[in-house]
Amino acid sequence: MAQLTIFFDGGCPLCAREIRHLERLDHAKNLAFEDIYAPLFSERFPHIDQQKADQILHGQWQDGGIIYGLEVTYHSWVLVGKGHWVAILRWPIFKQLAQLGYRFFARYRHRISALLTGEPRCDRCDIGGPSK
């Protein structure tokens, strides 16, 4: 069973790329991925507010604890064995700057996706897992 479930926007091209990358690295299957716009999401996860999850990344530990934003990012990379890539997110001064950067990205992710990928949204980006 996965240690951490990540609730992501399956219509965001950059988000989908990140999830696909994590899936490839997750050999131990420590992560589960759930698209917040998948059919029946609200019925399957009534405790996750879809609107809030669209504004800030949500994660849920196996014991039910919820984490948000960069905490989800940090722990997901640690769980796939690449914590050294994101260790800087824990450094005191950089942590505050990273939080600001994350909030900006989360708010404008579709515009940023359009600039970087040419696609602001995808109907359902190609992601594996139970929500596909």
mmCIF file with all atom_site columns, C-alpha atoms in Angstrom:
data_model
loop_
_atom_site.group_PDB
_atom_site.id
_atom_site.type_symbol
_atom_site.label_atom_id
_atom_site.label_alt_id
_atom_site.label_comp_id
_atom_site.label_asym_id
_atom_site.label_entity_id
_atom_site.label_seq_id
_atom_site.pdbx_PDB_ins_code
_atom_site.Cartn_x
_atom_site.Cartn_y
_atom_site.Cartn_z
_atom_site.occupancy
_atom_site.B_iso_or_equiv
_atom_site.pdbx_formal_charge
_atom_site.auth_seq_id
_atom_site.auth_comp_id
_atom_site.auth_asym_id
_atom_site.auth_atom_id
_atom_site.pdbx_PDB_model_num
ATOM 1   C CA . MET A 1 1   ? 0.000   0.000  0.000   1.00 0.00 ? 1   MET A CA 1
ATOM 2   C CA . ALA A 1 2   ? 1.240   3.480  -0.876  1.00 0.00 ? 2   ALA A CA 1
ATOM 3   C CA . GLN A 1 3   ? 2.643   5.632  1.892   1.00 0.00 ? 3   GLN A CA 1
ATOM 4   C CA . LEU A 1 4   ? 1.494   8.898  0.293   1.00 0.00 ? 4   LEU A CA 1
ATOM 5   C CA . THR A 1 5   ? -1.405  9.676  -2.042  1.00 0.00 ? 5   THR A CA 1
ATOM 6   C CA . ILE A 1 6   ? -0.970  12.776 -4.183  1.00 0.00 ? 6   ILE A CA 1
ATOM 7   C CA . PHE A 1 7   ? -4.096  14.607 -5.340  1.00 0.00 ? 7   PHE A CA 1
ATOM 8   C CA . PHE A 1 8   ? -3.250  16.435 -8.561  1.00 0.00 ? 8   PHE A CA 1
ATOM 9   C CA . ASP A 1 9   ? -4.875  18.390 -11.396 1.00 0.00 ? 9   ASP A CA 1
ATOM 10  C CA . GLY A 1 10  ? -5.002  15.875 -14.248 1.00 0.00 ? 10  GLY A CA 1
ATOM 11  C CA . GLY A 1 11  ? -5.746  18.640 -16.744 1.00 0.00 ? 11  GLY A CA 1
ATOM 12  C CA . CYS A 1 12  ? -2.498  20.533 -16.100 1.00 0.00 ? 12  CYS A CA 1
ATOM 13  C CA . PRO A 1 13  ? 0.235   19.535 -18.572 1.00 0.00 ? 13  PRO A CA 1
ATOM 14  C CA . LEU A 1 14  ? 3.112   20.457 -16.245 1.00 0.00 ? 14  LEU A CA 1
ATOM 15  C CA . CYS A 1 15  ? 1.474   18.711 -13.292 1.00 0.00 ? 15  CYS A CA 1
ATOM 16  C CA . ALA A 1 16  ? 0.947   15.615 -15.428 1.00 0.00 ? 16  ALA A CA 1
ATOM 17  C CA . ARG A 1 17  ? 4.610   15.601 -16.466 1.00 0.00 ? 17  ARG A CA 1
ATOM 18  C CA . GLU A 1 18  ? 5.690   15.770 -12.831 1.00 0.00 ? 18  GLU A CA 1
ATOM 19  C CA . ILE A 1 19  ? 3.358   12.912 -11.890 1.00 0.00 ? 19  ILE A CA 1
ATOM 20  C CA . ARG A 1 20  ? 4.581   10.760 -14.804 1.00 0.00 ? 20  ARG A CA 1
ATOM 21  C CA . HIS A 1 21  ? 8.169   11.415 -13.723 1.00 0.00 ? 21  HIS A CA 1
ATOM 22  C CA . LEU A 1 22  ? 7.396   10.426 -10.136 1.00 0.00 ? 22  LEU A CA 1
ATOM 23  C CA . GLU A 1 23  ? 5.595   7.282  -11.364 1.00 0.00 ? 23  GLU A CA 1
ATOM 24  C CA . ARG A 1 24  ? 8.692   6.233  -13.319 1.00 0.00 ? 24  ARG A CA 1
ATOM 25  C CA . LEU A 1 25  ? 10.930  6.730  -10.273 1.00 0.00 ? 25  LEU A CA 1
ATOM 26  C CA . ASP A 1 26  ? 8.587   5.058  -7.780  1.00 0.00 ? 26  ASP A CA 1
ATOM 27  C CA . HIS A 1 27  ? 9.900   1.496  -8.033  1.00 0.00 ? 27  HIS A CA 1
ATOM 28  C CA . ALA A 1 28  ? 8.794   0.673  -4.464  1.00 0.00 ? 28  ALA A CA 1
ATOM 29  C CA . LYS A 1 29  ? 5.228   1.917  -5.141  1.00 0.00 ? 29  LYS A CA 1
ATOM 30  C CA . ASN A 1 30  ? 5.333   4.328  -2.190  1.00 0.00 ? 30  ASN A CA 1
ATOM 31  C CA . LEU A 1 31  ? 3.097   6.811  -3.992  1.00 0.00 ? 31  LEU A CA 1
ATOM 32  C CA . ALA A 1 32  ? -0.471  6.745  -5.262  1.00 0.00 ? 32  ALA A CA 1
ATOM 33  C CA . PHE A 1 33  ? -1.872  9.387  -7.618  1.00 0.00 ? 33  PHE A CA 1
ATOM 34  C CA . GLU A 1 34  ? -5.427  10.670 -7.784  1.00 0.00 ? 34  GLU A CA 1
ATOM 35  C CA . ASP A 1 35  ? -6.706  13.164 -10.343 1.00 0.00 ? 35  ASP A CA 1
ATOM 36  C CA . ILE A 1 36  ? -8.976  15.637 -8.560  1.00 0.00 ? 36  ILE A CA 1
ATOM 37  C CA . TYR A 1 37  ? -11.062 15.919 -11.752 1.00 0.00 ? 37  TYR A CA 1
ATOM 38  C CA . ALA A 1 38  ? -11.537 12.181 -12.258 1.00 0.00 ? 38  ALA A CA 1
ATOM 39  C CA . PRO A 1 39  ? -15.125 10.894 -12.319 1.00 0.00 ? 39  PRO A CA 1
ATOM 40  C CA . LEU A 1 40  ? -16.398 10.063 -8.835  1.00 0.00 ? 40  LEU A CA 1
ATOM 41  C CA . PHE A 1 41  ? -13.463 11.808 -7.144  1.00 0.00 ? 41  PHE A CA 1
ATOM 42  C CA . SER A 1 42  ? -15.710 13.579 -4.619  1.00 0.00 ? 42  SER A CA 1
ATOM 43  C CA . GLU A 1 43  ? -17.459 10.324 -3.766  1.00 0.00 ? 43  GLU A CA 1
ATOM 44  C CA . ARG A 1 44  ? -14.179 8.442  -3.355  1.00 0.00 ? 44  ARG A CA 1
ATOM 45  C CA . PHE A 1 45  ? -12.477 11.224 -1.372  1.00 0.00 ? 45  PHE A CA 1
ATOM 46  C CA . PRO A 1 46  ? -15.215 13.258 0.334   1.00 0.00 ? 46  PRO A CA 1
ATOM 47  C CA . HIS A 1 47  ? -12.695 14.650 2.827   1.00 0.00 ? 47  HIS A CA 1
ATOM 48  C CA . ILE A 1 48  ? -10.688 16.359 0.046   1.00 0.00 ? 48  ILE A CA 1
ATOM 49  C CA . ASP A 1 49  ? -12.198 19.673 -1.061  1.00 0.00 ? 49  ASP A CA 1
ATOM 50  C CA . GLN A 1 50  ? -11.770 19.678 -4.840  1.00 0.00 ? 50  GLN A CA 1
ATOM 51  C CA . GLN A 1 51  ? -11.628 23.490 -5.075  1.00 0.00 ? 51  GLN A CA 1
ATOM 52  C CA . LYS A 1 52  ? -8.945  23.732 -2.382  1.00 0.00 ? 52  LYS A CA 1
ATOM 53  C CA . ALA A 1 53  ? -7.018  20.861 -3.955  1.00 0.00 ? 53  ALA A CA 1
ATOM 54  C CA . ASP A 1 54  ? -7.095  22.809 -7.228  1.00 0.00 ? 54  ASP A CA 1
ATOM 55  C CA . GLN A 1 55  ? -5.515  25.795 -5.477  1.00 0.00 ? 55  GLN A CA 1
ATOM 56  C CA . ILE A 1 56  ? -2.833  23.934 -3.546  1.00 0.00 ? 56  ILE A CA 1
ATOM 57  C CA . LEU A 1 57  ? -1.456  20.434 -3.972  1.00 0.00 ? 57  LEU A CA 1
ATOM 58  C CA . HIS A 1 58  ? -2.812  17.997 -1.377  1.00 0.00 ? 58  HIS A CA 1
ATOM 59  C CA . GLY A 1 59  ? -1.272  14.771 -0.152  1.00 0.00 ? 59  GLY A CA 1
ATOM 60  C CA . GLN A 1 60  ? -2.528  12.166 2.279   1.00 0.00 ? 60  GLN A CA 1
ATOM 61  C CA . TRP A 1 61  ? -0.358  9.866  4.348   1.00 0.00 ? 61  TRP A CA 1
ATOM 62  C CA . GLN A 1 62  ? -1.352  6.258  4.792   1.00 0.00 ? 62  GLN A CA 1
ATOM 63  C CA . ASP A 1 63  ? -2.471  7.082  8.362   1.00 0.00 ? 63  ASP A CA 1
ATOM 64  C CA . GLY A 1 64  ? -4.869  9.759  7.042   1.00 0.00 ? 64  GLY A CA 1
ATOM 65  C CA . GLY A 1 65  ? -2.769  12.847 7.793   1.00 0.00 ? 65  GLY A CA 1
ATOM 66  C CA . ILE A 1 66  ? -2.990  15.587 5.149   1.00 0.00 ? 66  ILE A CA 1
ATOM 67  C CA . ILE A 1 67  ? -0.080  17.694 3.873   1.00 0.00 ? 67  ILE A CA 1
ATOM 68  C CA . TYR A 1 68  ? -0.090  20.559 1.380   1.00 0.00 ? 68  TYR A CA 1
ATOM 69  C CA . GLY A 1 69  ? 1.943   22.325 -1.295  1.00 0.00 ? 69  GLY A CA 1
ATOM 70  C CA . LEU A 1 70  ? 5.687   21.965 -1.176  1.00 0.00 ? 70  LEU A CA 1
ATOM 71  C CA . GLU A 1 71  ? 5.417   19.479 1.700   1.00 0.00 ? 71  GLU A CA 1
ATOM 72  C CA . VAL A 1 72  ? 3.786   17.090 -0.778  1.00 0.00 ? 72  VAL A CA 1
ATOM 73  C CA . THR A 1 73  ? 6.509   17.784 -3.332  1.00 0.00 ? 73  THR A CA 1
ATOM 74  C CA . TYR A 1 74  ? 9.300   17.326 -0.814  1.00 0.00 ? 74  TYR A CA 1
ATOM 75  C CA . HIS A 1 75  ? 7.993   14.073 0.648   1.00 0.00 ? 75  HIS A CA 1
ATOM 76  C CA . SER A 1 76  ? 7.100   12.575 -2.733  1.00 0.00 ? 76  SER A CA 1
ATOM 77  C CA . TRP A 1 77  ? 10.658  13.056 -3.966  1.00 0.00 ? 77  TRP A CA 1
ATOM 78  C CA . VAL A 1 78  ? 12.064  11.641 -0.730  1.00 0.00 ? 78  VAL A CA 1
ATOM 79  C CA . LEU A 1 79  ? 9.833   8.568  -1.097  1.00 0.00 ? 79  LEU A CA 1
ATOM 80  C CA . VAL A 1 80  ? 11.158  7.868  -4.606  1.00 0.00 ? 80  VAL A CA 1
ATOM 81  C CA . GLY A 1 81  ? 14.739  8.097  -3.350  1.00 0.00 ? 81  GLY A CA 1
ATOM 82  C CA . LYS A 1 82  ? 15.530  11.530 -4.764  1.00 0.00 ? 82  LYS A CA 1
ATOM 83  C CA . GLY A 1 83  ? 15.317  13.619 -1.598  1.00 0.00 ? 83  GLY A CA 1
ATOM 84  C CA . HIS A 1 84  ? 18.715  15.158 -2.326  1.00 0.00 ? 84  HIS A CA 1
ATOM 85  C CA . TRP A 1 85  ? 17.126  16.881 -5.366  1.00 0.00 ? 85  TRP A CA 1
ATOM 86  C CA . VAL A 1 86  ? 14.679  18.744 -3.128  1.00 0.00 ? 86  VAL A CA 1
ATOM 87  C CA . ALA A 1 87  ? 16.668  19.112 0.100   1.00 0.00 ? 87  ALA A CA 1
ATOM 88  C CA . ILE A 1 88  ? 16.970  22.848 -0.573  1.00 0.00 ? 88  ILE A CA 1
ATOM 89  C CA . LEU A 1 89  ? 13.208  23.139 0.065   1.00 0.00 ? 89  LEU A CA 1
ATOM 90  C CA . ARG A 1 90  ? 14.002  22.578 3.754   1.00 0.00 ? 90  ARG A CA 1
ATOM 91  C CA . TRP A 1 91  ? 16.665  25.291 4.061   1.00 0.00 ? 91  TRP A CA 1
ATOM 92  C CA . PRO A 1 92  ? 15.204  28.098 6.229   1.00 0.00 ? 92  PRO A CA 1
ATOM 93  C CA . ILE A 1 93  ? 15.597  31.098 3.924   1.00 0.00 ? 93  ILE A CA 1
ATOM 94  C CA . PHE A 1 94  ? 15.028  29.205 0.693   1.00 0.00 ? 94  PHE A CA 1
ATOM 95  C CA . LYS A 1 95  ? 11.936  27.510 2.157   1.00 0.00 ? 95  LYS A CA 1
ATOM 96  C CA . GLN A 1 96  ? 10.151  30.867 2.421   1.00 0.00 ? 96  GLN A CA 1
ATOM 97  C CA . LEU A 1 97  ? 11.112  31.868 -1.127  1.00 0.00 ? 97  LEU A CA 1
ATOM 98  C CA . ALA A 1 98  ? 10.111  28.460 -2.445  1.00 0.00 ? 98  ALA A CA 1
ATOM 99  C CA . GLN A 1 99  ? 6.695   28.793 -0.767  1.00 0.00 ? 99  GLN A CA 1
ATOM 100 C CA . LEU A 1 100 ? 6.135   32.104 -2.560  1.00 0.00 ? 100 LEU A CA 1
ATOM 101 C CA . GLY A 1 101 ? 7.266   30.563 -5.845  1.00 0.00 ? 101 GLY A CA 1
ATOM 102 C CA . TYR A 1 102 ? 4.999   27.580 -5.325  1.00 0.00 ? 102 TYR A CA 1
ATOM 103 C CA . ARG A 1 103 ? 1.948   29.793 -4.643  1.00 0.00 ? 103 ARG A CA 1
ATOM 104 C CA . PHE A 1 104 ? 2.678   31.744 -7.834  1.00 0.00 ? 104 PHE A CA 1
ATOM 105 C CA . PHE A 1 105 ? 3.077   28.529 -9.841  1.00 0.00 ? 105 PHE A CA 1
ATOM 106 C CA . ALA A 1 106 ? -0.086  26.964 -8.386  1.00 0.00 ? 106 ALA A CA 1
ATOM 107 C CA . ARG A 1 107 ? -2.146  30.037 -9.219  1.00 0.00 ? 107 ARG A CA 1
ATOM 108 C CA . TYR A 1 108 ? -0.812  30.473 -12.760 1.00 0.00 ? 108 TYR A CA 1
ATOM 109 C CA . ARG A 1 109 ? 0.090   26.871 -13.661 1.00 0.00 ? 109 ARG A CA 1
ATOM 110 C CA . HIS A 1 110 ? -2.137  26.784 -16.740 1.00 0.00 ? 110 HIS A CA 1
ATOM 111 C CA . ARG A 1 111 ? -0.623  29.974 -18.146 1.00 0.00 ? 111 ARG A CA 1
ATOM 112 C CA . ILE A 1 112 ? 2.871   28.719 -17.325 1.00 0.00 ? 112 ILE A CA 1
ATOM 113 C CA . SER A 1 113 ? 2.022   25.387 -18.993 1.00 0.00 ? 113 SER A CA 1
ATOM 114 C CA . ALA A 1 114 ? 0.894   27.256 -22.110 1.00 0.00 ? 114 ALA A CA 1
ATOM 115 C CA . LEU A 1 115 ? 4.199   29.141 -22.245 1.00 0.00 ? 115 LEU A CA 1
ATOM 116 C CA . LEU A 1 116 ? 6.349   26.056 -21.676 1.00 0.00 ? 116 LEU A CA 1
ATOM 117 C CA . THR A 1 117 ? 4.395   23.326 -23.465 1.00 0.00 ? 117 THR A CA 1
ATOM 118 C CA . GLY A 1 118 ? 2.058   25.173 -25.813 1.00 0.00 ? 118 GLY A CA 1
ATOM 119 C CA . GLU A 1 119 ? -0.913  23.654 -23.960 1.00 0.00 ? 119 GLU A CA 1
ATOM 120 C CA . PRO A 1 120 ? -2.676  25.485 -21.119 1.00 0.00 ? 120 PRO A CA 1
ATOM 121 C CA . ARG A 1 121 ? -4.787  22.402 -20.333 1.00 0.00 ? 121 ARG A CA 1
ATOM 122 C CA . CYS A 1 122 ? -5.319  18.889 -21.532 1.00 0.00 ? 122 CYS A CA 1
ATOM 123 C CA . ASP A 1 123 ? -8.640  17.062 -21.396 1.00 0.00 ? 123 ASP A CA 1
ATOM 124 C CA . ARG A 1 124 ? -7.068  14.331 -19.299 1.00 0.00 ? 124 ARG A CA 1
ATOM 125 C CA . CYS A 1 125 ? -3.341  14.198 -19.464 1.00 0.00 ? 125 CYS A CA 1
ATOM 126 C CA . ASP A 1 126 ? -2.003  10.677 -19.924 1.00 0.00 ? 126 ASP A CA 1
ATOM 127 C CA . ILE A 1 127 ? -1.475  9.501  -16.344 1.00 0.00 ? 127 ILE A CA 1
ATOM 128 C CA . GLY A 1 128 ? -1.665  5.958  -15.092 1.00 0.00 ? 128 GLY A CA 1
ATOM 129 C CA . GLY A 1 129 ? -3.149  4.770  -11.824 1.00 0.00 ? 129 GLY A CA 1
ATOM 130 C CA . PRO A 1 130 ? -6.628  4.108  -10.517 1.00 0.00 ? 130 PRO A CA 1
ATOM 131 C CA . SER A 1 131 ? -8.123  7.481  -11.446 1.00 0.00 ? 131 SER A CA 1
ATOM 132 C CA . LYS A 1 132 ? -7.445  7.039  -15.162 1.00 0.00 ? 132 LYS A CA 1
#
